[in-house]
XYZ file of C-alpha atoms in Angstrom:
352
model
C -107.483 -116.224 12.383
C -110.602 -118.487 12.045
C -110.746 -122.307 11.838
C -111.357 -121.892 8.196
C -107.952 -119.959 7.678
C -106.116 -122.400 9.519
C -107.612 -125.723 8.441
C -107.124 -124.623 4.906
C -104.373 -122.631 4.417
C -101.801 -125.526 3.614
C -104.211 -127.705 1.693
C -103.381 -128.218 -2.094
C -105.547 -129.682 -4.887
C -104.010 -131.534 -7.726
C -106.759 -134.318 -8.829
C -107.136 -135.229 -12.139
C -110.417 -133.479 -12.401
C -109.079 -130.160 -11.372
C -110.282 -127.057 -12.159
C -107.022 -125.778 -13.759
C -108.697 -124.400 -16.951
C -111.342 -122.658 -15.046
C -111.870 -118.837 -14.658
C -114.216 -117.866 -11.884
C -115.392 -114.638 -10.507
C -116.741 -114.628 -6.592
C -118.183 -111.293 -5.607
C -118.074 -110.381 -1.752
C -115.350 -112.620 -1.036
C -113.416 -110.922 2.351
C -115.794 -112.904 4.668
C -118.246 -115.533 5.162
C -119.740 -117.675 2.211
C -117.891 -115.794 -0.528
C -114.578 -116.482 1.020
C -115.217 -119.776 1.742
C -116.191 -120.369 -1.884
C -113.124 -118.380 -3.278
C -110.911 -120.813 -1.223
C -112.390 -124.110 -2.348
C -112.146 -123.060 -5.763
C -108.579 -122.162 -5.250
C -107.748 -125.597 -3.612
C -109.577 -126.896 -7.043
C -106.873 -125.088 -9.058
C -109.140 -122.781 -10.558
C -108.095 -119.001 -11.415
C -110.514 -116.891 -9.198
C -111.221 -113.308 -9.120
C -112.169 -111.986 -5.960
C -114.172 -108.978 -5.214
C -114.486 -106.857 -2.014
C -114.177 -103.071 -0.796
C -111.042 -103.214 1.117
C -107.762 -104.405 -0.182
C -105.885 -104.521 3.047
C -108.283 -103.762 6.253
C -105.455 -101.978 7.873
C -104.245 -99.481 5.487
C -107.403 -98.825 3.800
C -109.661 -95.962 4.890
C -112.738 -97.695 4.015
C -115.829 -97.875 6.403
C -116.140 -100.540 8.627
C -119.713 -101.569 7.203
C -118.313 -103.122 4.331
C -120.707 -104.248 1.991
C -119.512 -108.116 2.818
C -118.421 -107.749 6.261
C -120.032 -107.557 9.787
C -120.552 -104.391 11.735
C -117.576 -104.600 14.131
C -114.039 -104.207 13.330
C -112.681 -107.571 14.444
C -115.180 -109.051 11.780
C -114.198 -106.679 8.786
C -112.259 -108.608 6.065
C -110.078 -107.707 3.393
C -109.103 -108.781 0.000
C -105.621 -109.444 1.151
C -106.677 -111.945 3.904
C -108.521 -114.007 1.657
C -105.850 -113.881 -1.133
C -103.372 -114.879 1.640
C -105.116 -118.255 2.273
C -105.879 -118.878 -1.328
C -102.177 -118.330 -2.444
C -101.539 -121.347 -0.255
C -103.375 -123.420 -2.709
C -102.679 -124.290 -6.300
C -105.205 -121.974 -7.818
C -104.724 -118.338 -8.868
C -106.200 -115.783 -6.907
C -106.770 -112.062 -8.500
C -108.180 -109.837 -5.744
C -110.251 -106.730 -7.284
C -111.297 -103.944 -5.165
C -114.840 -103.156 -6.038
C -117.853 -101.399 -4.949
C -120.869 -103.390 -6.342
C -123.226 -100.382 -5.638
C -120.858 -98.505 -8.361
C -122.199 -100.065 -12.057
C -119.081 -98.266 -13.495
C -116.666 -100.103 -11.213
C -118.382 -103.559 -11.867
C -118.344 -102.780 -15.776
C -114.544 -102.219 -15.197
C -113.908 -105.343 -13.482
C -115.656 -107.538 -16.555
C -113.693 -105.435 -18.931
C -110.437 -106.399 -17.177
C -111.435 -110.087 -16.766
C -112.331 -109.985 -20.630
C -108.839 -108.774 -21.638
C -106.672 -110.767 -19.089
C -108.508 -114.067 -19.941
C -109.122 -113.438 -23.710
C -112.823 -113.164 -23.165
C -113.277 -116.325 -20.922
C -115.300 -116.585 -17.940
C -116.689 -119.936 -16.647
C -118.263 -119.052 -13.300
C -119.870 -116.261 -11.696
C -121.082 -116.613 -8.038
C -123.619 -113.813 -7.188
C -122.588 -113.827 -3.316
C -121.898 -109.895 -2.688
C -124.549 -108.639 -0.111
C -124.883 -105.361 1.527
C -127.581 -105.535 4.161
C -125.918 -107.223 6.972
C -125.378 -104.230 9.276
C -128.899 -102.887 8.477
C -130.605 -106.070 9.499
C -128.824 -106.327 12.455
C -129.609 -102.957 13.533
C -133.171 -103.070 12.519
C -133.680 -106.936 14.022
C -136.974 -107.509 15.560
C -138.930 -104.487 14.174
C -141.882 -104.970 11.632
C -141.263 -103.593 8.458
C -143.655 -100.399 9.093
C -141.357 -99.453 12.218
C -137.716 -100.132 10.332
C -136.209 -97.726 8.502
C -137.183 -97.251 4.743
C -133.542 -97.478 3.875
C -133.795 -101.399 5.003
C -134.986 -102.330 1.491
C -132.064 -100.822 -0.423
C -129.362 -102.052 2.003
C -130.828 -105.410 1.458
C -131.476 -105.313 -2.355
C -129.084 -102.684 -3.980
C -126.002 -104.483 -3.158
C -127.680 -107.816 -3.474
C -130.695 -108.615 -5.898
C -129.882 -105.531 -8.150
C -125.872 -106.142 -8.165
C -126.649 -109.982 -9.198
C -128.475 -108.618 -12.156
C -125.813 -106.297 -12.854
C -123.083 -108.475 -12.575
C -125.113 -111.648 -14.440
C -125.534 -109.376 -17.536
C -121.952 -108.660 -17.799
C -121.214 -112.360 -17.247
C -123.788 -113.387 -19.987
C -121.909 -111.057 -22.357
C -118.574 -113.324 -21.777
C -120.511 -116.561 -21.611
C -122.881 -116.648 -24.445
C -120.347 -116.277 -27.190
C -118.309 -119.312 -25.692
C -121.385 -121.340 -25.610
C -120.770 -122.386 -21.779
C -120.932 -120.985 -18.327
C -122.392 -121.166 -15.064
C -124.146 -118.269 -12.971
C -124.607 -119.311 -9.233
C -126.672 -116.722 -7.467
C -126.440 -117.413 -3.800
C -129.868 -117.329 -2.113
C -131.668 -118.258 1.054
C -134.395 -120.384 2.552
C -135.760 -116.825 3.392
C -136.932 -116.823 0.153
C -139.509 -119.473 1.467
C -140.247 -118.812 4.942
C -139.802 -115.504 7.129
C -136.519 -115.094 8.602
C -135.078 -111.741 8.688
C -138.062 -109.657 7.522
C -139.855 -108.409 4.301
C -137.146 -106.754 2.824
C -134.544 -109.850 3.362
C -137.198 -112.405 2.268
C -138.652 -110.312 -0.711
C -135.143 -109.828 -1.822
C -133.918 -113.577 -1.559
C -137.566 -114.880 -3.337
C -136.689 -112.368 -6.135
C -133.085 -114.060 -6.441
C -134.639 -117.518 -6.898
C -136.640 -115.684 -9.544
C -133.761 -114.093 -11.160
C -131.952 -117.358 -11.740
C -135.081 -119.108 -13.506
C -135.506 -116.092 -15.570
C -132.004 -115.927 -16.536
C -132.067 -119.653 -17.124
C -134.744 -119.294 -19.653
C -133.003 -116.851 -21.772
C -129.511 -118.419 -21.388
C -130.440 -122.230 -22.177
C -130.430 -122.208 -25.880
C -126.677 -120.780 -25.588
C -125.740 -123.687 -23.241
C -125.168 -121.354 -20.097
C -126.622 -122.558 -16.914
C -128.249 -120.221 -14.380
C -129.073 -121.726 -10.639
C -130.124 -120.501 -7.411
C -128.246 -121.927 -4.423
C -129.139 -122.322 -0.878
C -126.833 -122.911 1.836
C -128.057 -123.970 5.090
C -127.197 -122.569 8.416
C -123.535 -121.206 7.846
C -121.235 -120.316 10.226
C -120.319 -116.989 9.063
C -118.642 -114.381 11.122
C -122.296 -112.759 11.149
C -124.184 -115.504 12.148
C -121.834 -116.472 14.893
C -121.878 -113.293 16.542
C -125.678 -112.941 16.028
C -126.084 -115.879 17.728
C -123.731 -114.993 20.570
C -125.702 -111.871 21.050
C -128.998 -113.630 21.571
C -127.558 -116.083 24.206
C -126.105 -113.167 26.044
C -129.757 -111.608 26.183
C -131.270 -114.756 26.941
C -133.876 -114.719 24.315
C -136.775 -116.741 24.468
C -136.803 -117.127 20.482
C -137.186 -120.918 19.935
C -135.310 -120.361 16.297
C -132.425 -118.504 18.027
C -131.867 -121.065 20.947
C -131.704 -123.945 18.645
C -129.184 -122.201 16.444
C -127.016 -121.576 19.653
C -126.601 -125.359 19.842
C -124.541 -125.027 16.428
C -126.361 -128.081 15.409
C -125.792 -128.969 11.678
C -124.065 -125.808 10.767
C -122.118 -125.554 7.562
C -118.687 -123.884 7.029
C -118.592 -121.609 4.172
C -115.992 -123.808 2.401
C -118.883 -126.522 2.207
C -120.480 -124.266 -0.325
C -117.550 -123.891 -2.605
C -116.749 -127.636 -2.515
C -120.213 -128.201 -4.037
C -119.698 -125.400 -6.620
C -116.563 -126.732 -7.427
C -118.311 -130.215 -8.141
C -121.099 -128.623 -10.199
C -118.255 -127.175 -12.549
C -117.475 -131.018 -13.116
C -121.031 -131.903 -14.371
C -120.945 -133.687 -17.785
C -124.588 -132.566 -18.420
C -124.642 -129.141 -16.100
C -127.355 -127.450 -18.221
C -129.877 -130.031 -17.048
C -129.657 -128.420 -13.897
C -130.524 -124.789 -15.205
C -133.261 -122.798 -13.981
C -133.476 -124.791 -10.517
C -133.196 -124.057 -7.112
C -130.447 -126.145 -5.475
C -129.718 -127.031 -1.783
C -125.850 -127.158 -0.725
C -126.526 -130.467 1.485
C -128.493 -132.022 -1.243
C -125.931 -131.408 -3.869
C -123.230 -132.441 -1.372
C -124.806 -135.980 -0.615
C -125.140 -136.162 -4.570
C -121.395 -135.599 -5.057
C -120.116 -136.671 -2.008
C -118.778 -133.572 -0.824
C -117.794 -133.140 2.841
C -117.343 -130.209 5.304
C -113.741 -129.203 6.765
C -113.943 -131.531 9.452
C -115.374 -134.428 7.280
C -118.902 -134.576 7.994
C -121.926 -133.668 5.524
C -124.414 -131.385 7.400
C -128.121 -132.540 6.252
C -130.321 -130.390 4.258
C -132.726 -128.107 6.422
C -135.767 -130.366 4.918
C -134.429 -133.636 6.242
C -135.596 -135.409 9.278
C -132.151 -135.839 9.947
C -132.114 -131.973 10.554
C -135.687 -131.365 11.625
C -136.254 -134.384 14.289
C -133.128 -133.203 16.244
C -133.935 -129.533 16.025
C -137.142 -129.854 17.648
C -136.044 -132.275 20.002
C -132.507 -131.281 21.171
C -131.969 -134.351 23.234
C -131.776 -136.397 19.805
C -128.853 -134.343 18.588
C -126.105 -136.462 19.661
C -127.638 -139.478 17.867
C -128.706 -137.663 14.409
C -126.514 -139.746 12.305
C -128.779 -142.543 13.268
C -131.807 -140.606 11.759
C -132.442 -141.619 8.272
C -131.844 -138.661 5.538
C -135.583 -138.518 4.393
C -136.544 -135.188 3.011
C -139.949 -133.727 3.205
C -141.260 -133.510 -0.102
C -141.202 -130.094 -1.969
C -145.257 -130.013 -2.524
C -145.671 -130.694 1.686
C -143.013 -127.921 2.215
C -144.533 -125.298 0.259
C -147.913 -126.125 1.992
C -146.029 -124.348 5.023
C -144.514 -121.364 2.939
C -145.865 -117.895 2.171
C -147.556 -117.992 -1.166
C -148.052 -115.467 -3.798
C -151.270 -113.353 -3.434
C -154.338 -115.090 -5.410
C -157.049 -113.492 -7.198
């Protein structure tokens, strides 16, 4: 059982501003960020539909390379495992076995929500991602040496499935004149991290959120892209341990191996729960938001009570570049690099 499991299995939420009348859907919630988001929403007393391909890891004859799991059996989660933690909270968990690569299964999911919740859906979190296994097997290869299938692995259950789910969610949200669609994206949409297929897909997720926002705004439905920081998911933790064992000279991996400023999956969930309490949520629509920066705005903390800094904050950048400063990171002011300056170092679109 992970730290996330043990520290939150007994927490309950009963605050006056709880989400007890909120209906949410979190895709890809058997592990990682999706699991953390689902748990945080349950703690805020929401009714949460969660999806994954495996209902029960031990009984399902599903492949280990599940669409939102890692590549080893020890890290392959299940809906039952997530539900067990959520059921210890005051919210309601409704597990749904869904392959997000199958449009008909996704449609049936939304039909079920429409029937069971009388057409109400307040939140969709586009989180499910199918590229984990392919990214790990193709790691370090330039795009022309990587398998062509890497593109589909990264962007079918990911970018495309987010579009399909958002389309169906909007059909419920528009008539009720409210709703929030959160598309989990990545700093990889700004700068190279895991290669061409990954970065292009994440950049497209950001654009997807913005384009949807433009069409949804007249109907008071909000669409945003959300960037977590370095999240200590099962995949990232294993990936870093493998790099340490290989004594890599990659400066980025060496920095990550210290686990400095890592976020836990539930941190993103707590921020999304606060977003749902915004009185003027539509004002945030069409924009890219950073989990750590929203957490500072709302006063949200991670599971150990701390608040990781934004990856564009000096509180992160200075200790990341000078590891000897990491023990003193809290003394560094939370000054953020302006977006215009950050964009100077980012990959730009081709110009005529």
